[in-house]
PDB file of C-alpha atoms and ligand atoms in Angstrom:
ATOM      1  CA  MET C 176     -49.254 -80.157-129.611  1.00 95.00           C
ATOM      2  CA  ILE C 177     -50.533 -81.150-126.124  1.00 97.00           C
ATOM      3  CA  TYR C 178     -47.656 -80.674-123.144  1.00 97.00           C
ATOM      4  CA  PHE C 179     -48.789 -82.813-120.186  1.00 97.00           C
ATOM      5  CA  TYR C 180     -46.951 -82.663-116.559  1.00 97.00           C
ATOM      6  CA  SER C 181     -48.887 -85.826-114.258  1.00 97.00           C
ATOM      7  CA  GLY C 182     -48.101 -87.596-111.295  1.00 97.00           C
ATOM      8  CA  THR C 183     -50.194 -90.047-111.360  1.00 98.00           C
ATOM      9  CA  GLY C 184     -51.638 -90.066-114.578  1.00 98.00           C
ATOM     10  CA  ASN C 185     -54.696 -87.510-114.174  1.00 98.00           C
ATOM     11  CA  SER C 186     -52.789 -85.581-116.077  1.00 98.00           C
ATOM     12  CA  LEU C 187     -51.438 -87.610-118.402  1.00 98.00           C
ATOM     13  CA  TRP C 188     -55.292 -89.351-119.009  1.00 98.00           C
ATOM     14  CA  ALA C 189     -56.695 -86.021-119.652  1.00 98.00           C
ATOM     15  CA  ALA C 190     -54.522 -84.765-122.748  1.00 98.00           C
ATOM     16  CA  ARG C 191     -54.478 -87.582-124.059  1.00 98.00           C
ATOM     17  CA  GLU C 192     -58.669 -88.308-124.146  1.00 98.00           C
ATOM     18  CA  LEU C 193     -58.058 -84.732-125.108  1.00 98.00           C
ATOM     19  CA  ALA C 194     -55.586 -85.747-128.463  1.00 97.00           C
ATOM     20  CA  LYS C 195     -57.724 -88.640-129.344  1.00 97.00           C
ATOM     21  CA  ALA C 196     -60.913 -86.412-129.603  1.00 97.00           C
ATOM     22  CA  LEU C 197     -59.198 -83.988-131.858  1.00 96.00           C
ATOM     23  CA  GLY C 198     -58.463 -86.491-134.336  1.00 96.00           C
ATOM     24  CA  GLU C 199     -54.756 -86.579-133.407  1.00 94.00           C
ATOM     25  CA  PRO C 200     -54.011 -88.998-131.034  1.00 93.00           C
ATOM     26  CA  LYS C 201     -50.722 -88.620-131.008  1.00 92.00           C
ATOM     27  CA  HIS C 202     -50.012 -85.380-130.112  1.00 93.00           C
ATOM     28  CA  PHE C 203     -49.863 -85.255-126.781  1.00 95.00           C
ATOM     29  CA  VAL C 204     -46.226 -85.461-124.462  1.00 95.00           C
ATOM     30  CA  SER C 205     -44.564 -85.178-121.332  1.00 95.00           C
ATOM     31  CA  ILE C 206     -43.009 -81.890-120.572  1.00 94.00           C
ATOM     32  CA  SER C 207     -40.313 -83.955-118.670  1.00 88.00           C
ATOM     33  CA  LYS C 208     -39.543 -86.011-122.134  1.00 77.00           C
ATOM     34  CA  SER C 209     -36.062 -84.555-123.376  1.00 73.00           C
ATOM     35  CA  PRO C 210     -36.356 -83.047-125.933  1.00 75.00           C
ATOM     36  CA  ALA C 211     -39.870 -82.354-126.171  1.00 79.00           C
ATOM     37  CA  PRO C 212     -40.650 -80.996-129.503  1.00 83.00           C
ATOM     38  CA  PRO C 213     -40.650 -77.119-129.472  1.00 90.00           C
ATOM     39  CA  VAL C 214     -44.276 -75.064-129.161  1.00 91.00           C
ATOM     40  CA  ALA C 215     -42.335 -72.378-131.682  1.00 88.00           C
ATOM     41  CA  ASP C 216     -43.345 -74.886-134.319  1.00 82.00           C
ATOM     42  CA  CYS C 217     -46.827 -75.536-133.284  1.00 89.00           C
ATOM     43  CA  ALA C 218     -49.833 -73.608-134.205  1.00 90.00           C
ATOM     44  CA  LEU C 219     -52.076 -74.965-131.368  1.00 95.00           C
ATOM     45  CA  VAL C 220     -50.495 -75.397-128.102  1.00 97.00           C
ATOM     46  CA  GLY C 221     -52.073 -77.068-125.329  1.00 98.00           C
ATOM     47  CA  LEU C 222     -50.901 -77.534-121.240  1.00 98.00           C
ATOM     48  CA  VAL C 223     -52.359 -80.271-119.055  1.00 98.00           C
ATOM     49  CA  PHE C 224     -51.324 -80.104-116.029  1.00 98.00           C
ATOM     50  CA  PRO C 225     -52.135 -80.207-112.075  1.00 98.00           C
ATOM     51  CA  VAL C 226     -52.685 -77.830-109.746  1.00 97.00           C
ATOM     52  CA  HIS C 227     -50.335 -78.060-106.839  1.00 96.00           C
ATOM     53  CA  MET C 228     -51.036 -75.536-103.652  1.00 94.00           C
ATOM     54  CA  TRP C 229     -53.731 -73.806-105.622  1.00 94.00           C
ATOM     55  CA  GLY C 230     -51.322 -72.853-108.071  1.00 96.00           C
ATOM     56  CA  VAL C 231     -49.333 -73.949-111.510  1.00 97.00           C
ATOM     57  CA  PRO C 232     -46.628 -76.301-110.649  1.00 97.00           C
ATOM     58  CA  ARG C 233     -42.907 -75.339-110.763  1.00 94.00           C
ATOM     59  CA  ALA C 234     -41.712 -77.210-113.886  1.00 94.00           C
ATOM     60  CA  ILE C 235     -44.789 -75.756-116.277  1.00 97.00           C
ATOM     61  CA  LEU C 236     -43.582 -72.563-115.649  1.00 97.00           C
ATOM     62  CA  ASN C 237     -40.236 -73.575-116.146  1.00 95.00           C
ATOM     63  CA  PHE C 238     -41.629 -75.362-119.795  1.00 95.00           C
ATOM     64  CA  ILE C 239     -42.930 -71.728-120.510  1.00 97.00           C
ATOM     65  CA  ASP C 240     -39.573 -69.963-119.142  1.00 96.00           C
ATOM     66  CA  GLN C 241     -37.832 -72.374-121.813  1.00 93.00           C
ATOM     67  CA  GLN C 242     -40.295 -71.247-124.948  1.00 94.00           C
ATOM     68  CA  THR C 243     -41.093 -69.269-127.947  1.00 94.00           C
ATOM     69  CA  PHE C 244     -44.670 -68.755-128.895  1.00 94.00           C
ATOM     70  CA  ASN C 245     -45.163 -67.493-132.458  1.00 91.00           C
ATOM     71  CA  PRO C 246     -48.261 -65.211-132.250  1.00 86.00           C
ATOM     72  CA  GLY C 247     -51.058 -66.435-133.018  1.00 88.00           C
ATOM     73  CA  THR C 248     -50.299 -69.551-131.300  1.00 93.00           C
ATOM     74  CA  TYR C 249     -53.975 -70.593-129.691  1.00 97.00           C
ATOM     75  CA  CYS C 250     -53.135 -71.495-126.787  1.00 97.00           C
ATOM     76  CA  PHE C 251     -55.816 -73.231-124.503  1.00 98.00           C
ATOM     77  CA  ALA C 252     -54.766 -75.313-120.714  1.00 98.00           C
ATOM     78  CA  VAL C 253     -56.721 -77.676-118.346  1.00 98.00           C
ATOM     79  CA  ALA C 254     -55.824 -77.630-115.101  1.00 98.00           C
ATOM     80  CA  THR C 255     -57.160 -80.698-113.567  1.00 98.00           C
ATOM     81  CA  ASN C 256     -57.568 -80.791-109.758  1.00 98.00           C
ATOM     82  CA  ALA C 257     -59.442 -82.248-106.715  1.00 97.00           C
ATOM     83  CA  GLY C 258     -61.857 -79.651-106.541  1.00 94.00           C
ATOM     84  CA  GLU C 259     -59.849 -76.571-106.027  1.00 93.00           C
ATOM     85  CA  VAL C 260     -58.308 -74.956-109.229  1.00 95.00           C
ATOM     86  CA  SER C 261     -58.218 -71.454-107.372  1.00 93.00           C
ATOM     87  CA  ARG C 262     -56.438 -68.963-109.455  1.00 94.00           C
ATOM     88  CA  THR C 263     -54.423 -71.112-111.009  1.00 96.00           C
ATOM     89  CA  LEU C 264     -55.427 -70.671-114.594  1.00 97.00           C
ATOM     90  CA  VAL C 265     -54.892 -67.222-113.979  1.00 96.00           C
ATOM     91  CA  GLN C 266     -51.594 -67.886-112.960  1.00 96.00           C
ATOM     92  CA  LEU C 267     -50.618 -69.524-115.923  1.00 98.00           C
ATOM     93  CA  ASP C 268     -52.458 -66.743-118.294  1.00 98.00           C
ATOM     94  CA  ARG C 269     -49.558 -64.114-117.072  1.00 97.00           C
ATOM     95  CA  ALA C 270     -46.891 -66.384-116.997  1.00 97.00           C
ATOM     96  CA  LEU C 271     -48.150 -66.539-121.258  1.00 97.00           C
ATOM     97  CA  ARG C 272     -48.168 -63.003-121.717  1.00 96.00           C
ATOM     98  CA  ASN C 273     -44.722 -62.514-120.311  1.00 96.00           C
ATOM     99  CA  LYS C 274     -43.935 -65.154-123.332  1.00 94.00           C
ATOM    100  CA  ASN C 275     -45.793 -62.658-125.611  1.00 93.00           C
ATOM    101  CA  ALA C 276     -48.881 -65.425-125.391  1.00 95.00           C
ATOM    102  CA  PHE C 277     -52.307 -65.726-123.506  1.00 96.00           C
ATOM    103  CA  LEU C 278     -54.389 -68.635-122.858  1.00 97.00           C
ATOM    104  CA  ALA C 279     -57.439 -68.514-124.972  1.00 97.00           C
ATOM    105  CA  ALA C 280     -59.473 -70.861-123.019  1.00 98.00           C
ATOM    106  CA  GLY C 281     -58.970 -72.435-119.401  1.00 98.00           C
ATOM    107  CA  TRP C 282     -60.622 -75.454-117.783  1.00 98.00           C
ATOM    108  CA  GLY C 283     -60.732 -77.257-114.369  1.00 98.00           C
ATOM    109  CA  LEU C 284     -60.647 -80.928-114.377  1.00 98.00           C
ATOM    110  CA  LYS C 285     -61.579 -82.167-111.454  1.00 98.00           C
ATOM    111  CA  LEU C 286     -60.478 -85.971-111.057  1.00 98.00           C
ATOM    112  CA  PRO C 287     -59.534 -87.797-107.626  1.00 98.00           C
ATOM    113  CA  SER C 288     -56.813 -86.075-105.825  1.00 98.00           C
ATOM    114  CA  ASN C 289     -53.279 -87.500-105.624  1.00 98.00           C
ATOM    115  CA  TYR C 290     -52.453 -85.448-102.047  1.00 97.00           C
ATOM    116  CA  ILE C 291     -51.682 -88.387-100.010  1.00 97.00           C
ATOM    117  CA  PRO C 292     -50.772 -86.239 -96.831  1.00 95.00           C
ATOM    118  CA  TRP C 293     -54.381 -85.023 -96.516  1.00 94.00           C
ATOM    119  CA  GLY C 294     -56.203 -88.399 -97.432  1.00 95.00           C
ATOM    120  CA  GLY C 295     -56.984 -91.313 -99.756  1.00 94.00           C
ATOM    121  CA  PRO C 296     -58.859 -90.239-103.349  1.00 97.00           C
ATOM    122  CA  GLY C 297     -61.880 -91.285-101.832  1.00 95.00           C
ATOM    123  CA  THR C 298     -64.375 -94.961-102.359  1.00 97.00           C
ATOM    124  CA  GLN C 299     -63.874 -96.739-105.570  1.00 97.00           C
ATOM    125  CA  SER C 300     -67.740 -95.109-106.726  1.00 97.00           C
ATOM    126  CA  GLU C 301     -65.914 -91.566-106.094  1.00 97.00           C
ATOM    127  CA  ILE C 302     -63.407 -92.237-108.155  1.00 98.00           C
ATOM    128  CA  GLU C 303     -65.518 -93.549-111.046  1.00 98.00           C
ATOM    129  CA  LYS C 304     -67.882 -90.735-110.530  1.00 98.00           C
ATOM    130  CA  HIS C 305     -65.679 -87.855-111.297  1.00 98.00           C
ATOM    131  CA  VAL C 306     -63.938 -89.859-113.771  1.00 98.00           C
ATOM    132  CA  ALA C 307     -67.139 -90.088-115.965  1.00 98.00           C
ATOM    133  CA  GLU C 308     -67.804 -86.440-115.187  1.00 98.00           C
ATOM    134  CA  ALA C 309     -64.710 -85.458-116.300  1.00 98.00           C
ATOM    135  CA  ARG C 310     -64.868 -87.588-119.531  1.00 98.00           C
ATOM    136  CA  GLN C 311     -68.012 -85.950-120.044  1.00 98.00           C
ATOM    137  CA  LYS C 312     -66.600 -82.264-119.715  1.00 98.00           C
ATOM    138  CA  LEU C 313     -63.525 -83.269-121.836  1.00 98.00           C
ATOM    139  CA  GLY C 314     -66.044 -83.658-124.535  1.00 97.00           C
ATOM    140  CA  VAL C 315     -67.102 -80.304-124.189  1.00 97.00           C
ATOM    141  CA  ILE C 316     -63.692 -78.972-123.842  1.00 98.00           C
ATOM    142  CA  ALA C 317     -62.768 -80.587-126.723  1.00 98.00           C
ATOM    143  CA  GLU C 318     -65.766 -79.250-129.211  1.00 98.00           C
ATOM    144  CA  THR C 319     -64.596 -75.537-128.233  1.00 98.00           C
ATOM    145  CA  ILE C 320     -60.606 -76.236-128.794  1.00 98.00           C
ATOM    146  CA  ALA C 321     -61.681 -78.144-132.464  1.00 97.00           C
ATOM    147  CA  ALA C 322     -63.953 -74.482-133.548  1.00 97.00           C
ATOM    148  CA  ARG C 323     -60.495 -72.334-131.640  1.00 96.00           C
ATOM    149  CA  SER C 324     -63.069 -70.555-129.810  1.00 96.00           C
ATOM    150  CA  SER C 325     -62.079 -68.807-126.872  1.00 94.00           C
ATOM    151  CA  HIS C 326     -63.896 -69.417-123.679  1.00 94.00           C
ATOM    152  CA  SER C 327     -63.556 -67.694-120.017  1.00 94.00           C
ATOM    153  CA  ILE C 328     -60.601 -68.786-117.157  1.00 95.00           C
ATOM    154  CA  GLU C 329     -62.116 -70.556-115.257  1.00 95.00           C
ATOM    155  CA  LYS C 330     -61.416 -69.465-111.434  1.00 93.00           C
ATOM    156  CA  LYS C 331     -62.519 -69.215-108.128  1.00 83.00           C
ATOM    157  CA  SER C 332     -62.333 -66.462-106.522  1.00 75.00           C
ATOM    158  CA  GLY C 333     -63.732 -65.439-103.021  1.00 76.00           C
ATOM    159  CA  PRO C 334     -62.353 -65.068 -99.386  1.00 76.00           C
ATOM    160  CA  ALA C 335     -59.632 -67.671 -99.339  1.00 83.00           C
ATOM    161  CA  GLU C 336     -57.756 -66.737-102.982  1.00 84.00           C
ATOM    162  CA  TRP C 337     -55.353 -64.184-100.673  1.00 84.00           C
ATOM    163  CA  LEU C 338     -54.816 -67.330 -98.260  1.00 87.00           C
ATOM    164  CA  HIS C 339     -54.141 -69.585-101.410  1.00 88.00           C
ATOM    165  CA  ARG C 340     -52.026 -67.123-103.020  1.00 87.00           C
ATOM    166  CA  LEU C 341     -50.013 -66.898 -99.749  1.00 90.00           C
ATOM    167  CA  VAL C 342     -50.143 -70.747 -98.970  1.00 90.00           C
ATOM    168  CA  TYR C 343     -47.922 -70.976-102.231  1.00 93.00           C
ATOM    169  CA  ARG C 344     -45.878 -68.191-102.629  1.00 92.00           C
ATOM    170  CA  MET C 345     -44.229 -68.928 -99.162  1.00 93.00           C
ATOM    171  CA  ALA C 346     -44.769 -72.970 -99.970  1.00 91.00           C
ATOM    172  CA  SER C 347     -43.091 -73.148-103.351  1.00 91.00           C
ATOM    173  CA  PRO C 348     -39.677 -72.436-102.713  1.00 89.00           C
ATOM    174  CA  HIS C 349     -39.375 -74.916 -99.887  1.00 92.00           C
ATOM    175  CA  LEU C 350     -40.901 -78.139-102.236  1.00 92.00           C
ATOM    176  CA  ALA C 351     -37.606 -79.245-103.490  1.00 94.00           C
ATOM    177  CA  THR C 352     -36.176 -80.426 -99.933  1.00 94.00           C
ATOM    178  CA  MET C 353     -39.783 -81.180 -98.278  1.00 95.00           C
ATOM    179  CA  ASP C 354     -38.703 -84.157 -99.326  1.00 97.00           C
ATOM    180  CA  ARG C 355     -37.052 -84.842 -96.597  1.00 97.00           C
ATOM    181  CA  ALA C 356     -40.171 -86.126 -95.167  1.00 98.00           C
ATOM    182  CA  PHE C 357     -39.969 -88.634 -97.683  1.00 98.00           C
ATOM    183  CA  TRP C 358     -38.685 -92.856 -96.255  1.00 98.00           C
ATOM    184  CA  ALA C 359     -39.116 -96.510 -97.592  1.00 98.00           C
ATOM    185  CA  ASP C 360     -40.008 -98.947 -95.620  1.00 98.00           C
ATOM    186  CA  SER C 361     -39.373-102.588 -94.870  1.00 97.00           C
ATOM    187  CA  LYS C 362     -41.865-103.531 -97.718  1.00 98.00           C
ATOM    188  CA  CYS C 363     -39.395-102.303-100.471  1.00 98.00           C
ATOM    189  CA  ASN C 364     -37.245-104.654-102.478  1.00 98.00           C
ATOM    190  CA  GLY C 365     -35.235-102.682-104.254  1.00 98.00           C
ATOM    191  CA  CYS C 366     -37.134-102.453-107.613  1.00 98.00           C
ATOM    192  CA  GLY C 367     -36.602 -98.919-108.720  1.00 98.00           C
ATOM    193  CA  ILE C 368     -39.651 -98.236-110.262  1.00 98.00           C
ATOM    194  CA  CYS C 369     -39.613 -94.935-107.588  1.00 98.00           C
ATOM    195  CA  ALA C 370     -36.626 -93.676-109.455  1.00 98.00           C
ATOM    196  CA  LYS C 371     -37.981 -94.377-113.005  1.00 97.00           C
ATOM    197  CA  VAL C 372     -41.244 -92.335-112.225  1.00 97.00           C
ATOM    198  CA  CYS C 373     -39.380 -89.525-110.728  1.00 97.00           C
ATOM    199  CA  PRO C 374     -39.940 -86.433-113.676  1.00 93.00           C
ATOM    200  CA  VAL C 375     -36.641 -84.933-111.813  1.00 93.00           C
ATOM    201  CA  LYS C 376     -34.404 -88.306-111.122  1.00 95.00           C
ATOM    202  CA  ASN C 377     -34.403 -87.027-107.180  1.00 97.00           C
ATOM    203  CA  ILE C 378     -34.414 -90.804-106.417  1.00 98.00           C
ATOM    204  CA  GLU C 379     -31.166 -92.249-106.207  1.00 98.00           C
ATOM    205  CA  LEU C 380     -31.143 -96.287-105.677  1.00 98.00           C
ATOM    206  CA  GLN C 381     -28.450 -97.148-102.325  1.00 97.00           C
ATOM    207  CA  LYS C 382     -27.858-100.545-101.576  1.00 96.00           C
ATOM    208  CA  ALA C 383     -31.216-101.274-103.003  1.00 96.00           C
ATOM    209  CA  THR C 384     -33.003 -98.687-100.830  1.00 97.00           C
ATOM    210  CA  PRO C 385     -34.124 -95.463-103.116  1.00 98.00           C
ATOM    211  CA  VAL C 386     -32.792 -92.345-101.068  1.00 98.00           C
ATOM    212  CA  TRP C 387     -34.415 -88.430-102.680  1.00 98.00           C
ATOM    213  CA  GLN C 388     -31.813 -86.175-103.273  1.00 97.00           C
ATOM    214  CA  GLY C 389     -33.121 -81.849-102.696  1.00 97.00           C
ATOM    215  CA  HIS C 390     -34.893 -81.497-105.861  1.00 96.00           C
ATOM    216  CA  CYS C 391     -38.050 -82.950-105.543  1.00 97.00           C
ATOM    217  CA  GLN C 392     -41.593 -80.911-107.351  1.00 95.00           C
ATOM    218  CA  GLN C 393     -43.806 -83.493-104.942  1.00 96.00           C
ATOM    219  CA  CYS C 394     -46.203 -84.488-107.618  1.00 97.00           C
ATOM    220  CA  PHE C 395     -45.692 -87.989-105.204  1.00 98.00           C
ATOM    221  CA  ALA C 396     -44.960 -89.981-108.231  1.00 98.00           C
ATOM    222  CA  CYS C 397     -42.574 -92.313-106.751  1.00 98.00           C
ATOM    223  CA  LEU C 398     -44.882 -92.385-103.593  1.00 98.00           C
ATOM    224  CA  GLN C 399     -47.872 -93.655-105.772  1.00 98.00           C
ATOM    225  CA  TRP C 400     -46.628 -95.896-108.207  1.00 98.00           C
ATOM    226  CA  CYS C 401     -44.870 -98.031-105.764  1.00 98.00           C
ATOM    227  CA  PRO C 402     -45.969-101.217-106.134  1.00 98.00           C
ATOM    228  CA  GLN C 403     -44.981-102.673-102.773  1.00 98.00           C
ATOM    229  CA  GLN C 404     -47.103 -99.172-100.942  1.00 98.00           C
ATOM    230  CA  ALA C 405     -43.045 -99.103 -99.501  1.00 98.00           C
ATOM    231  CA  VAL C 406     -42.826 -95.531 -99.681  1.00 98.00           C
ATOM    232  CA  GLN C 407     -44.059 -93.328 -97.757  1.00 98.00           C
ATOM    233  CA  PHE C 408     -44.309 -89.326 -96.353  1.00 98.00           C
ATOM    234  CA  GLY C 409     -43.851 -88.333 -92.871  1.00 96.00           C
ATOM    235  CA  LYS C 410     -46.137 -90.734 -90.458  1.00 95.00           C
ATOM    236  CA  ASN C 411     -49.638 -90.486 -91.756  1.00 95.00           C
ATOM    237  CA  THR C 412     -49.393 -92.080 -94.993  1.00 97.00           C
ATOM    238  CA  VAL C 413     -49.117 -95.950 -94.013  1.00 97.00           C
ATOM    239  CA  ARG C 414     -53.244 -95.365 -93.548  1.00 96.00           C
ATOM    240  CA  TYR C 415     -53.782 -94.252 -96.694  1.00 97.00           C
ATOM    241  CA  LYS C 416     -54.721 -96.320 -99.702  1.00 96.00           C
ATOM    242  CA  ARG C 417     -52.505 -95.397-103.095  1.00 98.00           C
ATOM    243  CA  TYR C 418     -54.405 -93.787-105.958  1.00 98.00           C
ATOM    244  CA  HIS C 419     -53.017 -93.509-109.624  1.00 98.00           C
ATOM    245  CA  HIS C 420     -55.569 -93.158-112.863  1.00 98.00           C
ATOM    246  CA  PRO C 421     -57.487 -96.245-113.127  1.00 98.00           C
ATOM    247  CA  GLU C 422     -56.869 -95.908-117.110  1.00 98.00           C
ATOM    248  CA  VAL C 423     -53.036 -95.232-117.376  1.00 98.00           C
ATOM    249  CA  GLY C 424     -51.431 -98.011-115.900  1.00 97.00           C
ATOM    250  CA  LEU C 425     -47.325 -98.085-115.019  1.00 97.00           C
ATOM    251  CA  GLN C 426     -46.177 -98.423-119.010  1.00 95.00           C
ATOM    252  CA  ASP C 427     -48.440 -95.539-120.083  1.00 94.00           C
ATOM    253  CA  PHE C 428     -47.299 -93.919-117.305  1.00 95.00           C
ATOM    254  CA  LEU C 429     -43.299 -94.574-118.137  1.00 93.00           C
ATOM    255  CA  ALA C 430     -43.921 -94.083-122.345  1.00 89.00           C
ATOM    256  CA  GLY C 431     -45.212 -91.112-121.084  1.00 73.00           C
TER     257      GLY C 431
HETATM  258  C1  FMN J1613     -48.634 -80.814-103.613  1.00 67.00           C
HETATM  259  C2  FMN J1613     -49.921 -81.123-104.008  1.00 67.00           C
HETATM  260  C3  FMN J1613     -50.783 -79.573-104.542  1.00 67.00           C
HETATM  261  C4  FMN J1613     -52.494 -80.391-104.842  1.00 67.00           C
HETATM  262  N1  FMN J1613     -52.790 -79.423-104.716  1.00 67.00           N
HETATM  263  C5  FMN J1613     -53.861 -78.931-105.226  1.00 67.00           C
HETATM  264  C6  FMN J1613     -55.024 -77.913-105.247  1.00 67.00           C
HETATM  265  O1  FMN J1613     -54.829 -76.422-104.734  1.00 67.00           O
HETATM  266  N2  FMN J1613     -55.949 -78.014-105.107  1.00 67.00           N
HETATM  267  C7  FMN J1613     -56.894 -79.010-106.134  1.00 67.00           C
HETATM  268  O2  FMN J1613     -57.984 -79.053-105.832  1.00 67.00           O
HETATM  269  N3  FMN J1613     -55.653 -80.556-105.742  1.00 67.00           N
HETATM  270  C8  FMN J1613     -55.038 -80.450-104.888  1.00 67.00           C
HETATM  271  N4  FMN J1613     -53.941 -81.734-106.049  1.00 67.00           N
HETATM  272  C9  FMN J1613     -54.212 -82.450-105.983  1.00 67.00           C
HETATM  273  C10 FMN J1613     -53.731 -82.788-107.756  1.00 67.00           C
HETATM  274  O3  FMN J1613     -54.032 -81.364-108.204  1.00 67.00           O
HETATM  275  C11 FMN J1613     -55.211 -83.530-108.726  1.00 67.00           C
HETATM  276  O4  FMN J1613     -55.225 -84.770-107.561  1.00 67.00           O
HETATM  277  C12 FMN J1613     -54.705 -83.644-110.170  1.00 67.00           C
HETATM  278  O5  FMN J1613     -55.500 -84.331-110.377  1.00 67.00           O
HETATM  279  C13 FMN J1613     -53.436 -84.836-110.101  1.00 67.00           C
HETATM  280  O6  FMN J1613     -52.727 -84.824-111.429  1.00 67.00           O
HETATM  281  P1  FMN J1613     -51.986 -86.175-111.919  1.00 67.00           P
HETATM  282  O7  FMN J1613     -52.676 -86.889-111.815  1.00 67.00           O
HETATM  283  O8  FMN J1613     -51.749 -85.777-113.317  1.00 67.00           O
HETATM  284  O9  FMN J1613     -50.633 -85.716-110.548  1.00 67.00           O
HETATM  285  C14 FMN J1613     -52.522 -81.532-105.197  1.00 67.00           C
HETATM  286  C15 FMN J1613     -51.922 -82.199-105.411  1.00 67.00           C
HETATM  287  C16 FMN J1613     -49.695 -82.480-105.381  1.00 67.00           C
HETATM  288  C17 FMN J1613     -49.743 -83.200-105.759  1.00 67.00           C
HETATM  289  S1  SF4 J1614     -40.683 -98.645-105.667  1.00 67.00           S
HETATM  290 FE1  SF4 J1614     -41.013 -98.852-103.970  1.00 67.00          FE
HETATM  291  S2  SF4 J1614     -40.353-101.351-103.947  1.00 67.00           S
HETATM  292 FE2  SF4 J1614     -39.530-100.592-105.539  1.00 67.00          FE
HETATM  293  S3  SF4 J1614     -37.344 -99.597-104.877  1.00 67.00           S
HETATM  294 FE3  SF4 J1614     -38.697 -97.920-104.686  1.00 67.00          FE
HETATM  295  S4  SF4 J1614     -39.550 -98.174-102.713  1.00 67.00           S
HETATM  296 FE4  SF4 J1614     -38.993 -99.732-103.091  1.00 67.00          FE
HETATM  297  S1  SF4 J1615     -39.351 -87.378-105.585  1.00 67.00           S
HETATM  298 FE1  SF4 J1615     -40.853 -88.171-105.505  1.00 67.00          FE
HETATM  299  S2  SF4 J1615     -42.622 -86.933-105.069  1.00 67.00           S
HETATM  300 FE2  SF4 J1615     -40.264 -85.992-105.625  1.00 67.00          FE
HETATM  301  S3  SF4 J1615     -40.455 -85.386-107.909  1.00 67.00           S
HETATM  302 FE3  SF4 J1615     -39.884 -87.622-107.654  1.00 67.00          FE
HETATM  303  S4  SF4 J1615     -41.205 -88.567-108.024  1.00 67.00           S
HETATM  304 FE4  SF4 J1615     -42.396 -86.486-107.667  1.00 67.00          FE
END
């Protein structure tokens, strides 16, 4: 089974493409689905998720914590990212080792950025280029997985690594309440899609207006999927183009 966590469809798409390439097109599931099938029942466990602040999203760490891994399970991971995987997969391997499992193979997969506070996803041709390159890499990844081969865990080390770790450690505990920066502008029509796409039910509609509840995971699904582009984060997002993976529609995302 391939388990994914996704805010804007990049990781959903990667999980779906891998499941297809492995000849098991239905064997991918969102970790936010409850209940997700337990990993103890699986001989192969894939984890596909976005890099968040140069590390593993809390949702994935919580998921691993709740699971029991059988010895001998083949575990692999794909960390989708916007160009800086840093030591995310090393962190993931450490979390798995605490559960008597380990990462037999781990890849970073560059795709367009959904971190809108730093800008949009790039031009249409840049998006297409990233997706085409990622598709090609997924083909190679699938061959390795099909052979149950091991593959070195992809990581970037260097002078910035200590800074990445520091930011992750300092910022992670505060993500939940950083949702104070979200607001809905006058284009909001009260459709409620932002509440539906939130993986942790962090949005309540009050008088047809979204109100964020302080247990956010900062996946940016609410902002990126709003059909009116009414959700803003701070002051700058008004200027930036919205993004979701071009081959993942809202219905795919909600069904995930
Ligand atoms: C809160 C947050 C932090 C992010 N941090 C990083 C990062 O450290 N390095 C990176 O390359 N991309 C980073 N990104 C970009 C995402 O990892 C990337 O766009 C990913 O493919 C999104 O996947 P998804 O659509 O499945 O959520 C970040 C995105 C968010 C929302
Ligand atoms: S998805 Fe957008 S338009 Fe719909 S309720 Fe949320 S903010 Fe308003
Ligand atoms: S409130 Fe928005 S950013 Fe936070 S977890 Fe929900 S969908 Fe993601």
